[in-house]
Coordinates of C-alpha atoms (C1' of nucleotides) in Angstrom, one line a residue:
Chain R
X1366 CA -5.5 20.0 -22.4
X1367 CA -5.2 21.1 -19.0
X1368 CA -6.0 18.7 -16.2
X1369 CA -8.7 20.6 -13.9
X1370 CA -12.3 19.4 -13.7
X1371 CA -11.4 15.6 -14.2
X1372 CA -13.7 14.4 -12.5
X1373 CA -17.4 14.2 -14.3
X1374 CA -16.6 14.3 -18.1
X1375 CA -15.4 10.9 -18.8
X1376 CA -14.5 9.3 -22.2
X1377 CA -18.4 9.5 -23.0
X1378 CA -19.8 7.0 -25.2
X1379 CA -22.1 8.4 -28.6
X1380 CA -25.4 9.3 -28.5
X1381 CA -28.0 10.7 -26.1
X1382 CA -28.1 10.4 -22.2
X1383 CA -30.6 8.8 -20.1
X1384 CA -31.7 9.0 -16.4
X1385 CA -30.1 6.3 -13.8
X1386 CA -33.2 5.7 -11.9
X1387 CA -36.5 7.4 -10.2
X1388 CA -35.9 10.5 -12.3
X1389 CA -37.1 11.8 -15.8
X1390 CA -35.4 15.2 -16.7
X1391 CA -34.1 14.7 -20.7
X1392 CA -31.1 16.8 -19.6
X1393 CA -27.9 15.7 -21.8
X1394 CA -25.2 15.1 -19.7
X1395 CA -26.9 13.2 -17.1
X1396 CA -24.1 10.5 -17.2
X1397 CA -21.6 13.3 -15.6
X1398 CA -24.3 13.9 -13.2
X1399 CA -24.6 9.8 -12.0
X1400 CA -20.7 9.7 -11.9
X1401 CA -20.5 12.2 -9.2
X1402 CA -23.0 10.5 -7.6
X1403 CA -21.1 7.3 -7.8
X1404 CA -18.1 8.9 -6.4
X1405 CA -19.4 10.4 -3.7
X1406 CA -20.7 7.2 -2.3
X1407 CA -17.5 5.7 -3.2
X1408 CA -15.7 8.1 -1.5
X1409 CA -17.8 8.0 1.9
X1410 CA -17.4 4.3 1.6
X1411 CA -14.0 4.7 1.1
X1412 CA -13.6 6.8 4.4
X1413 CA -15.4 4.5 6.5
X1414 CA -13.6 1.2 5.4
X1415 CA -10.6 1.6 3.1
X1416 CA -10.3 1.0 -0.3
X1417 CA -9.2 -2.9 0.2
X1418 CA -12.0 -2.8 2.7
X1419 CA -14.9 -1.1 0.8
X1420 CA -16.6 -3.6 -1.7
X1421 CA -18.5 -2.4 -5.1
X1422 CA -21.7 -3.7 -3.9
X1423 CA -21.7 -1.1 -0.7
X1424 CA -20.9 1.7 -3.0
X1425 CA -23.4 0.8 -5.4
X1426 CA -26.2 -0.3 -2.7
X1427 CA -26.1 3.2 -0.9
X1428 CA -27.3 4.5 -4.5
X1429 CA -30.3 1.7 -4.7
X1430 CA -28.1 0.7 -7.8
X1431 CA -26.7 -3.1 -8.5
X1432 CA -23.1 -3.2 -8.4
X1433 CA -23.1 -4.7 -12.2
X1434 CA -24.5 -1.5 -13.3
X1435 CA -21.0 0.6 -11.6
X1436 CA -19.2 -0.6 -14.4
X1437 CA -21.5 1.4 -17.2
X1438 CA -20.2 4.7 -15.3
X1439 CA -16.2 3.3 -14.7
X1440 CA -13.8 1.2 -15.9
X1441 CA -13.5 -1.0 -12.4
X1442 CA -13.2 -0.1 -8.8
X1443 CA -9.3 1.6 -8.9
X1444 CA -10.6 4.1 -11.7
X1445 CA -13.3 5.0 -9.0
X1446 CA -10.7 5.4 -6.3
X1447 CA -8.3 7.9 -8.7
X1448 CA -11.4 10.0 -10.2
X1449 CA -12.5 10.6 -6.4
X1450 CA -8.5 11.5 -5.9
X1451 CA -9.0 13.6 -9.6
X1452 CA -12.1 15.0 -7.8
X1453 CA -10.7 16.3 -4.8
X1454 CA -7.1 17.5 -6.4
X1455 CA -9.6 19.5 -8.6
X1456 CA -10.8 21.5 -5.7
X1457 CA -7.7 21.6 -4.1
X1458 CA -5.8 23.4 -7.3
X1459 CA -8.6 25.9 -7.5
X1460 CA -7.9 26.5 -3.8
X1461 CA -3.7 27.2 -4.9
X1462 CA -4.8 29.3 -8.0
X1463 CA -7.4 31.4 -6.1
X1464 CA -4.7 32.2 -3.3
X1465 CA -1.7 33.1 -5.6
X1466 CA -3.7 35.3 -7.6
X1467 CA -4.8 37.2 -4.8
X1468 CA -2.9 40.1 -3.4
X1469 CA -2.7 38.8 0.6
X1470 CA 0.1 38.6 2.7
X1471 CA 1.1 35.5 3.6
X1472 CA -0.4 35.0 6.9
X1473 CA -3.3 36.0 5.1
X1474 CA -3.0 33.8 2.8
X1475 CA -2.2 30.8 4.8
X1476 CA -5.3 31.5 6.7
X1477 CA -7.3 31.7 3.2
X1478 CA -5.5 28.1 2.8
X1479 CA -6.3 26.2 6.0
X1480 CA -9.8 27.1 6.3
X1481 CA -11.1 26.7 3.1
X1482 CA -8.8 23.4 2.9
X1483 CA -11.2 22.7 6.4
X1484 CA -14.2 23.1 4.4
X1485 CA -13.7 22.0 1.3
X1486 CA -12.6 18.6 3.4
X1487 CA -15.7 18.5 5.7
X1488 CA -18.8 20.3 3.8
X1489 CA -18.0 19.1 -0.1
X1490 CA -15.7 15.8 0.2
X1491 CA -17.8 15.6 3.8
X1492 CA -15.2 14.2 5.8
X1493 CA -13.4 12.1 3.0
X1494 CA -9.2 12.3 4.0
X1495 CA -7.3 13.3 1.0
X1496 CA -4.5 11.0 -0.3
X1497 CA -5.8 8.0 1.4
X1498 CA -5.2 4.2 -0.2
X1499 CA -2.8 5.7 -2.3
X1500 CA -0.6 2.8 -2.9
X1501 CA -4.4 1.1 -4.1
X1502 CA -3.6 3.5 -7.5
X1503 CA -1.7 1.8 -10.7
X1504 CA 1.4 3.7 -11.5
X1505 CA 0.2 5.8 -14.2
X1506 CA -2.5 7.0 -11.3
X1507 CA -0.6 7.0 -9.0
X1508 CA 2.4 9.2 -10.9
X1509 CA -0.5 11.4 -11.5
X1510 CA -2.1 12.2 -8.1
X1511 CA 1.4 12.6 -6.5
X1512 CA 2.2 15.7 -8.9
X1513 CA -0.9 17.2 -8.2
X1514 CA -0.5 16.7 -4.6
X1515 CA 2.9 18.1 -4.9
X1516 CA 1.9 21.5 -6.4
X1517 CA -0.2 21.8 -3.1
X1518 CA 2.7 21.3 -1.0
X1519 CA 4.6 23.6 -2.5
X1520 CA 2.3 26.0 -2.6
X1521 CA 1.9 26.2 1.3
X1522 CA 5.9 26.0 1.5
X1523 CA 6.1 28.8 -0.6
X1524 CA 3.3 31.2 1.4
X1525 CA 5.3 29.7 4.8
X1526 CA 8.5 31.3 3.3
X1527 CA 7.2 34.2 2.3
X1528 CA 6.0 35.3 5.6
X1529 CA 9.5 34.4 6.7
X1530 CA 11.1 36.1 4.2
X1531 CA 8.3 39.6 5.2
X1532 CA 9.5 39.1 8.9
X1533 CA 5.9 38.1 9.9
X1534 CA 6.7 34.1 10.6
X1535 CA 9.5 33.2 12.3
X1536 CA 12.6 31.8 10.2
X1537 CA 11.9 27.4 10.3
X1538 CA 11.8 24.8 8.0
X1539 CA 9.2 25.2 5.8
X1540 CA 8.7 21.9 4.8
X1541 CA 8.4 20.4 8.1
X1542 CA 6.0 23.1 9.5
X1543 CA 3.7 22.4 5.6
X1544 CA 3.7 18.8 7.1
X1545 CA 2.7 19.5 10.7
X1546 CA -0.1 22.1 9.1
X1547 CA -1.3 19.1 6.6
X1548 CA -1.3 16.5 9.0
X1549 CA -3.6 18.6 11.8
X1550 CA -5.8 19.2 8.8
X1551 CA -5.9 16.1 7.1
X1552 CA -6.6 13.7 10.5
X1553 CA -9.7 15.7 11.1
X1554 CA -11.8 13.4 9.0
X1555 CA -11.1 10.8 11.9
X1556 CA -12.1 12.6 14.7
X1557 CA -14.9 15.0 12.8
X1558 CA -19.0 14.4 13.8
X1559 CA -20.9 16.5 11.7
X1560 CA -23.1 16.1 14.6
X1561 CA -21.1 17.1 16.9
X1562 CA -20.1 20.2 19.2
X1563 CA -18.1 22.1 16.6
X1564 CA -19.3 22.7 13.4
X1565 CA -16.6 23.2 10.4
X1566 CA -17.1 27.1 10.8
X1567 CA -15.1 26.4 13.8
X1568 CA -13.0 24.2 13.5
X1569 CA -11.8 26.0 10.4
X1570 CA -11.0 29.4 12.4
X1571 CA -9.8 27.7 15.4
X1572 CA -7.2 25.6 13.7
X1573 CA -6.0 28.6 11.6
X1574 CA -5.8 30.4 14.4
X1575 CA -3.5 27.8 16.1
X1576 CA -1.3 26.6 13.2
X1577 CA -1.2 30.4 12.4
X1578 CA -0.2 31.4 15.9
X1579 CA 2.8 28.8 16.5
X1580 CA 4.3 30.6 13.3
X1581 CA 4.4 33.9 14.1
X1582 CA 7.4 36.3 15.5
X1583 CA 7.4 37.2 18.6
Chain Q
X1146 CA -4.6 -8.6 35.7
X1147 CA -3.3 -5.6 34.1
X1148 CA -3.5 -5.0 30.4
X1149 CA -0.4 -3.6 30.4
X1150 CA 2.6 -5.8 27.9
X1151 CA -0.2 -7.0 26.4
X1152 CA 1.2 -8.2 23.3
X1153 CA 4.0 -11.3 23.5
X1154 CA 2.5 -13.3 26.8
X1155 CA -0.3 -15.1 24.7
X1156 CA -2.1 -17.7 25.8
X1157 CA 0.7 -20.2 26.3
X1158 CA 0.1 -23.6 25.1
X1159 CA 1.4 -26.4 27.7
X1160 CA 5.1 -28.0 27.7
X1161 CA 8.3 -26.6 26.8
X1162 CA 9.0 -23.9 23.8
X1163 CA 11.3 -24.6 20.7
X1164 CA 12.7 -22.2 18.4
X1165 CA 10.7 -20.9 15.0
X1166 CA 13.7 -21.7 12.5
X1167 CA 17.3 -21.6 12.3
X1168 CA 18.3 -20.9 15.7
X1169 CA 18.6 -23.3 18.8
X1170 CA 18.6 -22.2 21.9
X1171 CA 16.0 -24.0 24.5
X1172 CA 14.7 -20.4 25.9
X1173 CA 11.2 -21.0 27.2
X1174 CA 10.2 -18.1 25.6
X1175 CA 11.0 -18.0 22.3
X1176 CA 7.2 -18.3 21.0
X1177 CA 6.7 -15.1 22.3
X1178 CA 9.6 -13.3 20.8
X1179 CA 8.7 -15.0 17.2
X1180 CA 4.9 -13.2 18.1
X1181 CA 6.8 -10.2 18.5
X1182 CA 8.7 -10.7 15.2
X1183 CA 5.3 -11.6 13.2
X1184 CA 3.9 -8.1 15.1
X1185 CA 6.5 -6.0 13.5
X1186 CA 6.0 -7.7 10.0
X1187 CA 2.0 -7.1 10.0
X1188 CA 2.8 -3.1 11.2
X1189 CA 5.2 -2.9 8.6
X1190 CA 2.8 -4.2 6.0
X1191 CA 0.0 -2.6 7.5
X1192 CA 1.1 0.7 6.6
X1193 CA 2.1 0.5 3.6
X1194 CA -1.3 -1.6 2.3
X1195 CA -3.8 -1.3 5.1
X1196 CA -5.1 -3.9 6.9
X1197 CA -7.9 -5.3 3.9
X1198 CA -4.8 -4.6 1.2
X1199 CA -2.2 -6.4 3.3
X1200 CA -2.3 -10.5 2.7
X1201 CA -1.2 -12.9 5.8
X1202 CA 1.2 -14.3 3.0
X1203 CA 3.2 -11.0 2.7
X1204 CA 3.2 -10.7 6.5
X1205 CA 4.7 -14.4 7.0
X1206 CA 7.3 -14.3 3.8
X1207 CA 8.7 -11.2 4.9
X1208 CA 10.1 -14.0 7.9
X1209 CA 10.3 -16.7 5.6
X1210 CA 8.0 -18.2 7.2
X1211 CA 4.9 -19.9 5.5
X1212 CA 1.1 -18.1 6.0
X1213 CA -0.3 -21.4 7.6
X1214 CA 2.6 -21.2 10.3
X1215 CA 1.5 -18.0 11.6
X1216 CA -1.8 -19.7 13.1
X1217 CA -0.1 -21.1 15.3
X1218 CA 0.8 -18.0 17.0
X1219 CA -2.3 -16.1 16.4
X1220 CA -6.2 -17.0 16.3
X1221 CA -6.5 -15.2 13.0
X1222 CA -5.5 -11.4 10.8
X1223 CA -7.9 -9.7 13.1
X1224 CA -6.0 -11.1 16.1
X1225 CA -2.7 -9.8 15.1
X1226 CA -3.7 -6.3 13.9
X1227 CA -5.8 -6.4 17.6
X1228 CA -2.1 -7.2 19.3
X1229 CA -0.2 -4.4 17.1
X1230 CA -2.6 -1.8 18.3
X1231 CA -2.5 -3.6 21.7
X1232 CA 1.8 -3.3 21.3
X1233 CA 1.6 0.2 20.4
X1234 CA -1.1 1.8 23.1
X1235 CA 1.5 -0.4 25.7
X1236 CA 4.1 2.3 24.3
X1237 CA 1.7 4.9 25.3
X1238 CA 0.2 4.2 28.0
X1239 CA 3.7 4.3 29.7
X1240 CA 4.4 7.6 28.4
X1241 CA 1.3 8.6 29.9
X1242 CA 1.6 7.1 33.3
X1243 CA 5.7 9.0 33.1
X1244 CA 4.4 12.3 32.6
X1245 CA 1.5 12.5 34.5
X1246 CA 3.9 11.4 38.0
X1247 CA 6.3 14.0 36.8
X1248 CA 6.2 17.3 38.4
X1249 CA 7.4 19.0 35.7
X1250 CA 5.2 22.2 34.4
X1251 CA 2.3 22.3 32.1
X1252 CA 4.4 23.0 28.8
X1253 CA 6.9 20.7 29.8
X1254 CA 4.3 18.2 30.2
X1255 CA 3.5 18.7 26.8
X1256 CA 7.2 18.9 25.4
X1257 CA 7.6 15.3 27.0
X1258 CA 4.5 14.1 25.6
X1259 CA 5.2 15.0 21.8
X1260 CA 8.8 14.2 21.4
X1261 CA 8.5 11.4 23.1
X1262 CA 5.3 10.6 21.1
X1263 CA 7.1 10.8 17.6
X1264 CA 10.2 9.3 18.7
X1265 CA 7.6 5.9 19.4
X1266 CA 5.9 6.2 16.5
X1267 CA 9.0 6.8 14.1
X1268 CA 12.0 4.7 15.8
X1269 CA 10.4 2.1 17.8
X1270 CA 7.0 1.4 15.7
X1271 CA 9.2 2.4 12.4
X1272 CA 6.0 4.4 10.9
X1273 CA 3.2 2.5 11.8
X1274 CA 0.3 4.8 12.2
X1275 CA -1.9 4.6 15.3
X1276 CA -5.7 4.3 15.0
X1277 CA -5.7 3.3 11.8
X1278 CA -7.9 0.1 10.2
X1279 CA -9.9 0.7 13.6
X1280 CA -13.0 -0.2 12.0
X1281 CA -11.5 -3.8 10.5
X1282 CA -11.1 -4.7 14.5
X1283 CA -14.3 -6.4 16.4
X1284 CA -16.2 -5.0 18.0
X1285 CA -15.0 -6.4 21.5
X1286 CA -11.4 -5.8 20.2
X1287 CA -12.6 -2.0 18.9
X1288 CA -13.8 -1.0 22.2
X1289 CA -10.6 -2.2 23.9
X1290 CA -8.4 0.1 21.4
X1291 CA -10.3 3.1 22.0
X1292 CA -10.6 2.9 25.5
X1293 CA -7.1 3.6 25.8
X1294 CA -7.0 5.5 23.1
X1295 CA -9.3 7.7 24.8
X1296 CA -7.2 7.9 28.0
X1297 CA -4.6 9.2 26.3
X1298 CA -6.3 11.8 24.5
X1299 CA -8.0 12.9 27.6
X1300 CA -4.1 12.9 29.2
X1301 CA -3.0 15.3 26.3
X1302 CA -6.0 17.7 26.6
X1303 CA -5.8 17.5 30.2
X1304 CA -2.2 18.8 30.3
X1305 CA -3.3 21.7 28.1
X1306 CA -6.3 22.7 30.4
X1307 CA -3.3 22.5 33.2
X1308 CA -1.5 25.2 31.3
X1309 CA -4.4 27.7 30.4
X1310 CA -5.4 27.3 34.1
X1311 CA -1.5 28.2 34.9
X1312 CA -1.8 31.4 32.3
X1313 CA 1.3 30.0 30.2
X1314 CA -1.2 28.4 27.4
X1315 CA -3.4 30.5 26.1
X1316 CA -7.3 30.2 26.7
X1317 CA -8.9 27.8 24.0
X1318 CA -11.0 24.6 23.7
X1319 CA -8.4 21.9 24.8
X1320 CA -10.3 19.3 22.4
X1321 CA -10.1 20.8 19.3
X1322 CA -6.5 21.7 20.1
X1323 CA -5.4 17.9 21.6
X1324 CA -7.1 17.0 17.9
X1325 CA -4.6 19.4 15.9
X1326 CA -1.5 18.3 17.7
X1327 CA -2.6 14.6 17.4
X1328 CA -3.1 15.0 13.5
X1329 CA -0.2 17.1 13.0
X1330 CA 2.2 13.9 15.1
X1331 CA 0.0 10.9 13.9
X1332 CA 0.3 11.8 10.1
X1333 CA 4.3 12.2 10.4
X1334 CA 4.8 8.5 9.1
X1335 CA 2.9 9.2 5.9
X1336 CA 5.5 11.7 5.1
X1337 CA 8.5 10.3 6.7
X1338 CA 11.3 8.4 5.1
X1339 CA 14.1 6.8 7.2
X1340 CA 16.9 8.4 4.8
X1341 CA 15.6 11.6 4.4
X1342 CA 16.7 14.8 5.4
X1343 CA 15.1 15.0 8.8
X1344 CA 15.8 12.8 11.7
X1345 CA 13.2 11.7 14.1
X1346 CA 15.3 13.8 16.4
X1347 CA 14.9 16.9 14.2
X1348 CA 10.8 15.7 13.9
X1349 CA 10.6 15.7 17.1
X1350 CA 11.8 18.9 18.7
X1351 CA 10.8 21.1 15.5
X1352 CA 7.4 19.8 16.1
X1353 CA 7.1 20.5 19.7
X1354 CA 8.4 23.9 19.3
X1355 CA 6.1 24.8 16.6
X1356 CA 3.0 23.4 18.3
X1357 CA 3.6 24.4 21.8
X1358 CA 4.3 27.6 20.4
X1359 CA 0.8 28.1 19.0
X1360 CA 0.0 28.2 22.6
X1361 CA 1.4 30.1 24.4
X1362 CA 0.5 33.6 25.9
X1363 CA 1.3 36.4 23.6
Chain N
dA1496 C1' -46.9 1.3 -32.7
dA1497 C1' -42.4 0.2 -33.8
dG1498 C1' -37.7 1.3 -33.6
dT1499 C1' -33.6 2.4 -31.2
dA1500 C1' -29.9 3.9 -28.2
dG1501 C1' -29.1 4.4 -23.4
dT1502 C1' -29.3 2.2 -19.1
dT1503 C1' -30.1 -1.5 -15.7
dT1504 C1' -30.1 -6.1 -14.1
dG1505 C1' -29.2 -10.8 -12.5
dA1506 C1' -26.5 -14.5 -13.0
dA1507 C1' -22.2 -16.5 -13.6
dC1508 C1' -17.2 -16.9 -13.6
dG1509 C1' -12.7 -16.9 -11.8
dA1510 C1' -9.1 -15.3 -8.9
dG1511 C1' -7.4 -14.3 -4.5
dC1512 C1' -7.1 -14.9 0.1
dG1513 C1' -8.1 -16.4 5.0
dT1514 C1' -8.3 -20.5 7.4
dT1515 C1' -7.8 -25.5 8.5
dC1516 C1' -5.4 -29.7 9.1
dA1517 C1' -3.0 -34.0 8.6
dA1518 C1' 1.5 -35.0 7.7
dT1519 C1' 6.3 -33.9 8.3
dT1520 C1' 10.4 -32.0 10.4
dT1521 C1' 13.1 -30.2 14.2
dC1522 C1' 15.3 -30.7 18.4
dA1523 C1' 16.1 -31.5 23.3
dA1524 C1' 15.7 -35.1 26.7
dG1525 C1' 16.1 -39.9 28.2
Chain V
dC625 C1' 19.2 -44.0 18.9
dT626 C1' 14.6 -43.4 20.3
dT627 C1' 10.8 -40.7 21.8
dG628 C1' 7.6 -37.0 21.8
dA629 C1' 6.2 -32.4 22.0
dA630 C1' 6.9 -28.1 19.5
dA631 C1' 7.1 -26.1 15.2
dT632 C1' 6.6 -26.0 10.2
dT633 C1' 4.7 -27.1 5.9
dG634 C1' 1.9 -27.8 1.7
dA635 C1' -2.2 -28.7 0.0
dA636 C1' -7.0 -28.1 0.1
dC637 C1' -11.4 -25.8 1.0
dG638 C1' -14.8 -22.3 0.8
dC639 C1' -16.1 -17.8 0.6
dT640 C1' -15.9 -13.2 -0.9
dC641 C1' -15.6 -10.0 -4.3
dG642 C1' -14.3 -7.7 -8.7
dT643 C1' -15.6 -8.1 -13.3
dT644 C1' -18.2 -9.6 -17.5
dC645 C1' -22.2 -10.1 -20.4
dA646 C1' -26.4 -11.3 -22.6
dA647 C1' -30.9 -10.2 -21.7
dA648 C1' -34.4 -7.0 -20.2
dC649 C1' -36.1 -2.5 -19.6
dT650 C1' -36.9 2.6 -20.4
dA651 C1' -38.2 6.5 -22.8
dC652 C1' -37.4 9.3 -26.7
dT653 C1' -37.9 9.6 -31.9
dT654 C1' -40.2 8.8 -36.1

DNA sequence: AAGTAGTTTGAACGAGCGTTCAATTTCAAG
DNA sequence: CTTGAAATTGAACGCTCGTTCAAACTACTT
């Protein structure tokens, strides 16, 4: 059983489904549909004051739910945390299958990377860091994220050595440029206003353009 | 008063100082280097639990000292994560204040400002993150922190307005930019492992040339 | 209308943690 | 040795928050 899509599914219980609250569609899987729901709010609430820092009742309140009711949809509050992690690795992997398959060169590739890694970060997790509060996870979690988060690294370390390897970056440490790439990426969520002058069209291009630029031969 | 050194002085109680445990000397000043010890203990557990995972308790054993006895050098948890944020922007603010009286060149500037950046952050904060657990300050505290934090984003972008002015950057929006470089340095201890493979040395100048080389005129 | 599984709720419990404080210990000075 | 202020301690308090659960509610089925 592969690992993609673990977010929604969950061990679900027998029988039919019902609706939450304030809707009335017989659909069957509206359980999956509530879960996102709950892990959105969790992970805005997550964003804005930590995991430690977040309580139940703030993720449920900002659904008009009680917080009681949370633990129909998840085990307790560290499954929440890891399915929001699950949620966003999920994205992330499509992301690393999409680019490998594809036939780009690697500065095309990288710039496929960073700007959809921009917007999958701002418009679908809107504005919720990746591998935050990590040490909040239990070991099996933890064990489990850290792979997954791996196989992302490795993937841009692998397109940065490529383009080495063609002669269209300049010879460097892969590693360490992967983490400077990352880390300008991953900080945006701090400084980011959807509001704001610049919306994630932009920043996307710009940034590729920069971390793209500082790469290159001369 | 300035608000620079803000972290040991405290508000001195009255009469002479005596000495925290196990040493005896008579310095009259000995309170403030056991506030700086309790400082480095909260940054260290800071990072690696947050400021909401993080108890007092873990802070004070890691001094053998007990929780209750660190009240009597600060007001409360807020207090001391409001003097290590206070500790490090003092680290900063200095660099700031060297470079700008420097007469060195725009990319110079900017060299000085990043290595020296990482080299604070990794050897004399060990890893602590800046701007992090912002939101757990108050909001007197809050406004304080970002203040400065705010002068010295506005010293980074302003050095790279200097050098697009100069021709030797190339044209661009010096936010966005001053954000990238920021994220790129400020997520380095989330990575970073004393005994690894890289030193802060190697950080430090890999990092500068990579992102001042995004910049530059083709 | 009654039955039933799915869902929601409110209240309660219990643990953990920040904070306080009176009592105690430490140590230099007289 | 005695004194007294500085520093430390251990115990206690109170509050917050994660978690549990029996009861209530909803809406589809028969």
């Amino acid at each position: 059983m592969g690992t993609r899509q673990s977010i929604p599914p969950a061990p679900q219980q027998a029988g039919r489904r019902r609706r939450p609250r304030a809707r009335r569609v017989p659909n069957p899987d509206l359980r999956t549909s509530t879960r996102v729901d709950i892990l959105h709010s969790a992970a805005r609430t997550f964003r804005r004051l930590g995991y430690h820092g977040a309580t139940v009742e703030q993720i449920a309140n900002a659904l008009h739910m009680k917080k009681g009711n949370l633990y129909y949809y998840f085990k307790n509050k560290e499954d929440i945390l890891f399915a929001c992690h699950q949620y966003s690795l999920d994205r992330l992997m499509e992301l690393v299958d999409q680019v490998e398959q594809s036939g780009l060169t690697a500065d095309q590739k990288l710039r496929r990377l960073i700007v959809s890694f921009v917007h999958t970060i701002l418009d679908e997790l809107h504005g919720t860091a990746l591998f935050l509060d990590l040490e909040a996870l239990s070991p099996a979690h933890l064990k489990t994220v850290i792979v997954r988060r791996d196989r992302f690294d490795r993937a841009v370390r692998q397109v940065l050595q490529q383009g080495m390897d063609a002669g269209v970056f300049r010879p460097g440490d892969p590693k360490l440029l992967a983490f400077a790439i990352l880390g300008a990426v991953n900080w945006i969520p701090r400084w980011y206003a959807p509001a704001g002058p610049s919306t994630s069209q932009d920043i996307a291009d710009r940034f590729a353009d920069y971390l793209i630029a500082g790469l290159r031969q001369a």
